mmCIF file of C-alpha atoms and ligand atoms in Angstrom:
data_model
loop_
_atom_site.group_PDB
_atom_site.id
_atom_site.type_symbol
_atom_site.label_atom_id
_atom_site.label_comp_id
_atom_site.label_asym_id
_atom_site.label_seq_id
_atom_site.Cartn_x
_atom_site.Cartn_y
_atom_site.Cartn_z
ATOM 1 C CA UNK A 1 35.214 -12.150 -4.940
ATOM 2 C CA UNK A 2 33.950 -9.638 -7.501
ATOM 3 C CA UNK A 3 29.796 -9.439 -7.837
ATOM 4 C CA UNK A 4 28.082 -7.970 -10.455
ATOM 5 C CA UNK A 5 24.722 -6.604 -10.629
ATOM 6 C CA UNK A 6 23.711 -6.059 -14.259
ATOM 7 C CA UNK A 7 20.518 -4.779 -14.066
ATOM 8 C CA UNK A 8 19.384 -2.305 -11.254
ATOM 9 C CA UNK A 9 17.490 1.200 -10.915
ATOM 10 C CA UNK A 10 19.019 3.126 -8.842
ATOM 11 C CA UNK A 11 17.347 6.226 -9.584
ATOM 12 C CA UNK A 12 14.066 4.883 -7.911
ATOM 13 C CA UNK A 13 13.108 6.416 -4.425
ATOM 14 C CA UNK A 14 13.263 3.071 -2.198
ATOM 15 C CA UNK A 15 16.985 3.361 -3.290
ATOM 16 C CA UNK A 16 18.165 6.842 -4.705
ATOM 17 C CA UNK A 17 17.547 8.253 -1.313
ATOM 18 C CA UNK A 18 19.410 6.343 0.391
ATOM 19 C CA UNK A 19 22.297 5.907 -2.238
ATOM 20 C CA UNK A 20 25.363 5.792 -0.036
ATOM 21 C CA UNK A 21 23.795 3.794 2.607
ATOM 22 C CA UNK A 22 23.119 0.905 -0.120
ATOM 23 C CA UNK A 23 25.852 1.195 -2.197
ATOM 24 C CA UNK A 24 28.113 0.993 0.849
ATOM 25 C CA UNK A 25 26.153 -2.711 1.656
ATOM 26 C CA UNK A 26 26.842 -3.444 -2.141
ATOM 27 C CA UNK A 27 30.259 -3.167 -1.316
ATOM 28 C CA UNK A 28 30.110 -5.195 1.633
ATOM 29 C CA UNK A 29 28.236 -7.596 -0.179
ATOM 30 C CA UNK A 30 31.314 -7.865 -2.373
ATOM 31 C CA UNK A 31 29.172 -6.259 -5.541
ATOM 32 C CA UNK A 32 31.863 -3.999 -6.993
ATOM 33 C CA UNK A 33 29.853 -3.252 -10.086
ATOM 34 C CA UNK A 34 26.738 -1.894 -11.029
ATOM 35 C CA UNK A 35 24.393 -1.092 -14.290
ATOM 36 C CA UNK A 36 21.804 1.004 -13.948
ATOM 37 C CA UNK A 37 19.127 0.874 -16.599
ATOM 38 C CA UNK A 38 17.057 3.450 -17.758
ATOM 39 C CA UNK A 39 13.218 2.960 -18.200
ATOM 40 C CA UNK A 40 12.347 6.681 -20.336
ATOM 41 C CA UNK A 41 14.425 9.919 -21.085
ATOM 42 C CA UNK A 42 13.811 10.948 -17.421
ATOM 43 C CA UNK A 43 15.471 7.616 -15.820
ATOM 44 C CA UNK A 44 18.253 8.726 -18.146
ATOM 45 C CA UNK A 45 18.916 12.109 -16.905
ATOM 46 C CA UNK A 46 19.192 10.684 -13.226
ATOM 47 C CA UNK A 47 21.381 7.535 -13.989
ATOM 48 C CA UNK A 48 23.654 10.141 -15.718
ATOM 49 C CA UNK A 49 23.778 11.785 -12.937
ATOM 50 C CA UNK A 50 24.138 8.866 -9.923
ATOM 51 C CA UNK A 51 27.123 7.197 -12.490
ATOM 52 C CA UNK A 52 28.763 10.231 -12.906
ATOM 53 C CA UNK A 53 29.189 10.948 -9.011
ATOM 54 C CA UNK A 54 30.431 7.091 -8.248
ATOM 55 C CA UNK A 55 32.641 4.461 -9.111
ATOM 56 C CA UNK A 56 31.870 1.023 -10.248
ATOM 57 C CA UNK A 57 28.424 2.317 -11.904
ATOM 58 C CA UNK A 58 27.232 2.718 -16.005
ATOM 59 C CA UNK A 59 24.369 3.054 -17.324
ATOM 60 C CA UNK A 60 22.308 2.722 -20.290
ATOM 61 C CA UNK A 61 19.381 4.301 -22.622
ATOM 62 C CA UNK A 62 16.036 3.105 -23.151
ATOM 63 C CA UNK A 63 12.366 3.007 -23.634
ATOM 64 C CA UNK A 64 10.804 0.583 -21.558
ATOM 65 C CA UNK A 65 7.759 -1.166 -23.186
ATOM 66 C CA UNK A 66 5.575 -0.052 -20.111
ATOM 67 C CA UNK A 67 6.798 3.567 -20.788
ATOM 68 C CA UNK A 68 5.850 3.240 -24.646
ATOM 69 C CA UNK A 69 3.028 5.291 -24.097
ATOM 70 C CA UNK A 70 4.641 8.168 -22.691
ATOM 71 C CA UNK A 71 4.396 11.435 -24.671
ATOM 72 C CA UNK A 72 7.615 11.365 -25.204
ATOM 73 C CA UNK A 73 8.441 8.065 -26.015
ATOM 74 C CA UNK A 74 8.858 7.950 -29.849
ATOM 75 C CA UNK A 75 9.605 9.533 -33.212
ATOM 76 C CA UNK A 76 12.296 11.215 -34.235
ATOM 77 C CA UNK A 77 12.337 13.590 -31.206
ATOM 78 C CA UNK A 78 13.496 10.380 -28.720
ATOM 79 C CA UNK A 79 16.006 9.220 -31.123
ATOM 80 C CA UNK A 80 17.811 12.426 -31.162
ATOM 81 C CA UNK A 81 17.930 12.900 -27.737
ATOM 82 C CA UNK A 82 19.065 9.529 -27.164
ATOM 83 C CA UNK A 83 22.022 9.644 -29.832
ATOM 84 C CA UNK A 84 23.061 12.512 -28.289
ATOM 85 C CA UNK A 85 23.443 10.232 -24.960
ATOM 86 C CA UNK A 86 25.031 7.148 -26.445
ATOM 87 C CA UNK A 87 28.504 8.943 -26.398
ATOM 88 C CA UNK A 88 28.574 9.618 -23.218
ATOM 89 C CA UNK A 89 31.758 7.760 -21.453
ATOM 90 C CA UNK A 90 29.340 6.295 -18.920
ATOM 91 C CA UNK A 91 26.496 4.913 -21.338
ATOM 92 C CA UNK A 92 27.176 0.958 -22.112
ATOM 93 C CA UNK A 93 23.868 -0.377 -23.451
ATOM 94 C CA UNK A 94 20.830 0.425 -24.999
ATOM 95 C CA UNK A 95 17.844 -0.875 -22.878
ATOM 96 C CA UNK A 96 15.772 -1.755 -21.807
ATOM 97 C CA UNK A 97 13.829 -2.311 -24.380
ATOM 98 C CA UNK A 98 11.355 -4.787 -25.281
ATOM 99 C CA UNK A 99 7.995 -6.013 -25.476
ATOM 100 C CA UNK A 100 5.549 -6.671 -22.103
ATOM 101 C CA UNK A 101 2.292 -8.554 -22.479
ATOM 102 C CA UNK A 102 1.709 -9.575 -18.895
ATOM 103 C CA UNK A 103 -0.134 -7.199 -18.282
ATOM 104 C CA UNK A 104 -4.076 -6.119 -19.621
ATOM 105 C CA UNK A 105 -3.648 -1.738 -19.009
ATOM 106 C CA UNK A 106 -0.184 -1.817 -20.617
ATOM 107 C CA UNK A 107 0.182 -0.013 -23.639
ATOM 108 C CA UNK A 108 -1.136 -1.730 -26.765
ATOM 109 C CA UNK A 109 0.885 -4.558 -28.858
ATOM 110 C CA UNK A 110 0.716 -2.597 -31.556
ATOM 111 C CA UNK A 111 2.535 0.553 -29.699
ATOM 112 C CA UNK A 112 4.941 -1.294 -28.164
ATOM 113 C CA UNK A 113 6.307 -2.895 -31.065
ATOM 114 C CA UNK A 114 6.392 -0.089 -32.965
ATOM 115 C CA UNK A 115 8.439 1.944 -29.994
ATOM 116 C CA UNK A 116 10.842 -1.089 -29.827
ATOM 117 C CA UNK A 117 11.429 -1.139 -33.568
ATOM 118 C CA UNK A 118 12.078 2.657 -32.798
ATOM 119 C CA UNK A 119 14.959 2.192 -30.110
ATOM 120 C CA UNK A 120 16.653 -0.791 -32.366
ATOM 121 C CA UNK A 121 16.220 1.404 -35.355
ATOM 122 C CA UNK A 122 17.981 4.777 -33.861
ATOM 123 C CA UNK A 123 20.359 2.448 -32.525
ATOM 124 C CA UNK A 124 21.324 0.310 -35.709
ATOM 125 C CA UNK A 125 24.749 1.888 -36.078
ATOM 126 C CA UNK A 126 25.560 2.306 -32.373
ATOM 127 C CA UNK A 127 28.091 -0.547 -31.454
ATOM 128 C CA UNK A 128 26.690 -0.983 -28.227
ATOM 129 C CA UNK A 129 24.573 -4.254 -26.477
ATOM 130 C CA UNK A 130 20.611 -4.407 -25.823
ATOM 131 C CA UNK A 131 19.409 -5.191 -22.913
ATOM 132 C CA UNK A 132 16.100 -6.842 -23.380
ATOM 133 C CA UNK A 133 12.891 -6.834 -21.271
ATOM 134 C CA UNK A 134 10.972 -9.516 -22.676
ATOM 135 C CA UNK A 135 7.617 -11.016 -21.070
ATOM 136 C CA UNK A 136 5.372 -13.235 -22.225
ATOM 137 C CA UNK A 137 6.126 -11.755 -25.696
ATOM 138 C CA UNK A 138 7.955 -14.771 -27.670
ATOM 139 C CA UNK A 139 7.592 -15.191 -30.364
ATOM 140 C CA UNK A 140 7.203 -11.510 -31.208
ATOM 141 C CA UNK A 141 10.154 -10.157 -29.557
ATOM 142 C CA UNK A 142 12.345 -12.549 -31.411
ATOM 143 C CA UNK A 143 10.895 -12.271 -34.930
ATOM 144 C CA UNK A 144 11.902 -8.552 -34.465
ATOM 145 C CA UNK A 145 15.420 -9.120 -32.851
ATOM 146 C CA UNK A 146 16.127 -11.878 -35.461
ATOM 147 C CA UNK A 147 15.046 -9.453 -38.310
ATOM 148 C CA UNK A 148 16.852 -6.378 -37.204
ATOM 149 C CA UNK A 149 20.694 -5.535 -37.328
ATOM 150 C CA UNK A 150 21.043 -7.045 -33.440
ATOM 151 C CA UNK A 151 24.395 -7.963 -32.575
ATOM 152 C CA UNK A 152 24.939 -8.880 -28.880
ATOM 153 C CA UNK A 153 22.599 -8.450 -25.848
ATOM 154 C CA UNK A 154 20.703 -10.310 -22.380
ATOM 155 C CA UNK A 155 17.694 -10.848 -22.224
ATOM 156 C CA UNK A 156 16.870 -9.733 -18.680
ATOM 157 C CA UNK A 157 14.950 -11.197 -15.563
ATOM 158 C CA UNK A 158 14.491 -14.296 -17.694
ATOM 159 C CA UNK A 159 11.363 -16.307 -16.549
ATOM 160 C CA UNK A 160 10.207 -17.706 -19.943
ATOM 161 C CA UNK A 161 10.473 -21.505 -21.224
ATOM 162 C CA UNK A 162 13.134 -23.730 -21.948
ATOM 163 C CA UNK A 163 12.597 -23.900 -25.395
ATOM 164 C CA UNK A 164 12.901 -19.791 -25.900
ATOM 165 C CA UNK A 165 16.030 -20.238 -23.772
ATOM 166 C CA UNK A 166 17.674 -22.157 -26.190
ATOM 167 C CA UNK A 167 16.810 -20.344 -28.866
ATOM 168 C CA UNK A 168 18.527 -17.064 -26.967
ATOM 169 C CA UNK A 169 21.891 -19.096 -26.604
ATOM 170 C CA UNK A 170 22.072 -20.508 -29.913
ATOM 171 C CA UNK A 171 21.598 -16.466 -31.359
ATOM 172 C CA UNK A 172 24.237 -15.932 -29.133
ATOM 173 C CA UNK A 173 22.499 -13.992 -27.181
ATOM 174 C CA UNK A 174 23.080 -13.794 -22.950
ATOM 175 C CA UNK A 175 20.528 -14.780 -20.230
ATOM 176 C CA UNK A 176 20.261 -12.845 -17.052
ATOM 177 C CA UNK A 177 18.680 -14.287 -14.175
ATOM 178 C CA UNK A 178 17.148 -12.279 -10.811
ATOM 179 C CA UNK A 179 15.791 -13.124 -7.636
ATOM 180 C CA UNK A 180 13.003 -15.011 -9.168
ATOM 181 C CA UNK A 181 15.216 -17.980 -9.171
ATOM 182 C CA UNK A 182 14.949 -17.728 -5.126
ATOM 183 C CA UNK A 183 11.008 -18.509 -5.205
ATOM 184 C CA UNK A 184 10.088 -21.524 -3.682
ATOM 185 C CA UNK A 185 8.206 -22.200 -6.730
ATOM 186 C CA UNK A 186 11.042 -21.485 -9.942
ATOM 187 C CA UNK A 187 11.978 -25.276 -9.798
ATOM 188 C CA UNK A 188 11.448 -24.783 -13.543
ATOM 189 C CA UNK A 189 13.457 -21.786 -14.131
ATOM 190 C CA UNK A 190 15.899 -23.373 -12.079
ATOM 191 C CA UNK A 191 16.038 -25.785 -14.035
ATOM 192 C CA UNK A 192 16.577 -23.471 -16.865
ATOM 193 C CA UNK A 193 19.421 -21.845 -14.988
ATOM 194 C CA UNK A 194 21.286 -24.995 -14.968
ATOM 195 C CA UNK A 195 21.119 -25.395 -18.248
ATOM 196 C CA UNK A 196 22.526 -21.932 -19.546
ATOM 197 C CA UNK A 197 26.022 -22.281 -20.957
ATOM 198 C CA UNK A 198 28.855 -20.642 -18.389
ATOM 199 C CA UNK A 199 29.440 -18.519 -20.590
ATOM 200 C CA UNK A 200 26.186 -17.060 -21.176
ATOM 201 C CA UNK A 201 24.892 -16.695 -17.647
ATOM 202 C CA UNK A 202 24.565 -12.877 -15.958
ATOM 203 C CA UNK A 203 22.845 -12.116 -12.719
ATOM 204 C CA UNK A 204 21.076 -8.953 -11.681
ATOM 205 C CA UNK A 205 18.427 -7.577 -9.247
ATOM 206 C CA UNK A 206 16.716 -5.741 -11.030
ATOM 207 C CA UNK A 207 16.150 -3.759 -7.956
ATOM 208 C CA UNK A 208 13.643 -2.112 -5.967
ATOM 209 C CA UNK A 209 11.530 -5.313 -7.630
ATOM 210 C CA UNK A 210 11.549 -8.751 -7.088
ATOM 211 C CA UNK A 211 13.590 -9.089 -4.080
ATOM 212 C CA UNK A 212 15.046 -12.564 -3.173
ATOM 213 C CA UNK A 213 14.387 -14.951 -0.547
ATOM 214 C CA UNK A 214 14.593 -14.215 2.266
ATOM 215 C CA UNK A 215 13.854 -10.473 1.909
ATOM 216 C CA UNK A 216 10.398 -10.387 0.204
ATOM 217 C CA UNK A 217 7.991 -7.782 0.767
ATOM 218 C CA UNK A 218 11.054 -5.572 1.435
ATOM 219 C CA UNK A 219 12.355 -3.761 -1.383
ATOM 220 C CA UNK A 220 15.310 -5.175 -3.509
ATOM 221 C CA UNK A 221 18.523 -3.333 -3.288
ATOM 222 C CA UNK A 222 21.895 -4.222 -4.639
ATOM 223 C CA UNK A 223 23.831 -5.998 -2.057
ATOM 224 C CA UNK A 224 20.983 -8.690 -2.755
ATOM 225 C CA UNK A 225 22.904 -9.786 -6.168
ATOM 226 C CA UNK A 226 24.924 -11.639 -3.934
ATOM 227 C CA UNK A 227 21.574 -14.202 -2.582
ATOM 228 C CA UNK A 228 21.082 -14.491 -6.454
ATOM 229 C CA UNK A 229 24.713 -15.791 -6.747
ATOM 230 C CA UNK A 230 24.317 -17.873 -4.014
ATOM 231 C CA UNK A 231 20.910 -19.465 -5.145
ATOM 232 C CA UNK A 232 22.674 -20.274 -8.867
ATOM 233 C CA UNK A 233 25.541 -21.802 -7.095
ATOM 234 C CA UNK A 234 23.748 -24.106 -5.338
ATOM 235 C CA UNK A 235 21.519 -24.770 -8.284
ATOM 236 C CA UNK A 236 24.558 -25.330 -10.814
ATOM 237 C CA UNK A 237 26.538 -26.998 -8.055
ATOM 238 C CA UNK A 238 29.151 -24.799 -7.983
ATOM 239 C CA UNK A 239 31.278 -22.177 -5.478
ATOM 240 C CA UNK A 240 29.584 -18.842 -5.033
ATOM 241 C CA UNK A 241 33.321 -17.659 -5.998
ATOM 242 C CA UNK A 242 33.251 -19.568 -9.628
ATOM 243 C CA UNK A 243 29.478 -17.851 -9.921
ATOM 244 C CA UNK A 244 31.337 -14.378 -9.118
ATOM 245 C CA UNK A 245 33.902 -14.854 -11.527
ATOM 246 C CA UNK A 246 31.481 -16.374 -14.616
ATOM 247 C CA UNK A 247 29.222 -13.971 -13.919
ATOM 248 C CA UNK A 248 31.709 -10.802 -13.636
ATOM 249 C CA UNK A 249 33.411 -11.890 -16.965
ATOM 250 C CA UNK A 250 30.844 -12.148 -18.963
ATOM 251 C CA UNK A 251 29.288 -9.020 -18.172
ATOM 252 C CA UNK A 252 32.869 -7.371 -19.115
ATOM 253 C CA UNK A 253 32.570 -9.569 -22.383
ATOM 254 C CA UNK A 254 29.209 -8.951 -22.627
ATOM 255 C CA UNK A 255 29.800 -4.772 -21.962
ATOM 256 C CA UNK A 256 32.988 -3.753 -23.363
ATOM 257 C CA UNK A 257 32.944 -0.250 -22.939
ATOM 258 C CA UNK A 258 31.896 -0.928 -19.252
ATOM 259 C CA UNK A 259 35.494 -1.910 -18.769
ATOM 260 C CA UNK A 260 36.989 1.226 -17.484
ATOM 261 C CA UNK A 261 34.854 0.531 -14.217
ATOM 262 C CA UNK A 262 37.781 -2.271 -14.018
ATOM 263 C CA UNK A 263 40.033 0.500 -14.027
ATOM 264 C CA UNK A 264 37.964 3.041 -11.258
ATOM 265 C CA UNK A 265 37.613 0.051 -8.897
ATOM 266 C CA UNK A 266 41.487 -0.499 -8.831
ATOM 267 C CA UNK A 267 41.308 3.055 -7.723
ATOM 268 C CA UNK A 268 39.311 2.636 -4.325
HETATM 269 ZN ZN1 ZN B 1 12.714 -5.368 -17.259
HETATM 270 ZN ZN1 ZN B 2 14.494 -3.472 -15.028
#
């Protein structure tokens, strides 16, 4: 069994400093591949850096709507230095990127739009997938996707409705689910998971954050893809092995120039 975990941050402390330690329970874990997504320029720097020294990891480039504040988080200065990124062999995605309006000292509506019509904008003629960070934001985020040149991307984490769901798939659009689906209380986002077609479904940790059950209050780490697996499994009422193999094939579909991690893992 393969596992994928297409969303994770590696370069953050709980796990950076202890890199071989937890990509060595990855492997255990049987997660043989791993995307690490960049949150501002600095985030990209370091997941340059962490992919470049292993196997089995890409990474992408991004503005997160949290960061949209950040002095250096828009004009023409961030698209530059993030075009000059995009070719790099290891670089599969542009993301995240989004819009976040969970929470009340996050940077304005207003900013974070414009800083997300930024990143699709630079991006436009880059053939590469989004990943999207999207909370309590529809229908904004979508209005903007659906007017821009967007061809392919996930939208990450997913804990919104039913109804936005379907809307994703039928844009043809992925849906990535994370330990959120664990929670005793996600029966409806469980739900929701059941629902997604099989060919639309990713799973991620998004790690150090919302660690599954039964690790909570510990911080998430990678091996933990495999308790998200597990949960949608039981959810969909299938084998964790047909979960592995969905879930590993469509990020490959999803990321195509991700595919020469195929190639480094055949290596090991
Ligand atoms: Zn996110
Ligand atoms: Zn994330």
């Amino acid at each position: 069994m393969k596992l994928v975990d297409s969303h994770c941050h590696l370069f953050f402390d709980e796990i950076y400093q202890k890199l071989d330690e937890k990509l060595r329970l990855a492997k255990l874990a049987d997660v043989r591949y791993l995307l690490s997504v960049s949150t501002d320029l600095g985030t990209i720097e370091k997941n340059l850096e962490i992919s470049s020294k292993y196997k089995g990891i890409c990474c992408s480039v991004g503005v997160h709507p949290l960061h949209s504040e950040d002095d250096n988080s828009d004009g023409d200065h961030i698209a530059s230095v993030m075009l000059g990124f995009i070719e790099h062999d290891k670089v599969v995605a542009i993301g995240e990127v989004g819009l976040d309006y969970h929470y009340d000292d996050a940077p304005s509506k207003s900013k974070q739009i414009t800083v997300f019509e930024e990143m699709l904008s630079f991006s436009r003629d880059v053939d590469l997938p989004y990943i999207f960070h999207a909370r309590e934001c529809f229908p904004d985020i979508f209005d903007i996707i659906s007017r821009s040149n967007v061809k392919s991307g996930v939208f990450h984490c997913y804990t919104g409705s039913i109804e936005d769901a379907k809307r994703i798939i039928d844009k043809g659009f992925y849906i990535s689910f994370s330990g959120v689906i664990t929670f005793s209380k996600s029966h409806e986002l469980r739900e929701i998971a059941k629902y997604v077609p099989a060919d639309r479904v990713l799973i991620e940790t998004d790690c150090p954050y919302l660690t599954p059950v039964p690790y909570r209050g510990k911080p998430n780490e990678p091996a933990y893809v495999s308790l998200v697996a597990e949960c949608l499994a039981k959810t969909r009422e299938v084998s964790v092995e047909e979960i592995a193999e969905i879930t590993t094939t469509n990020f490959f579909n999803l990321f195509p120039k991700a595919r020469f991690l195929l190639e480094e893992s055949d290596e090991k």
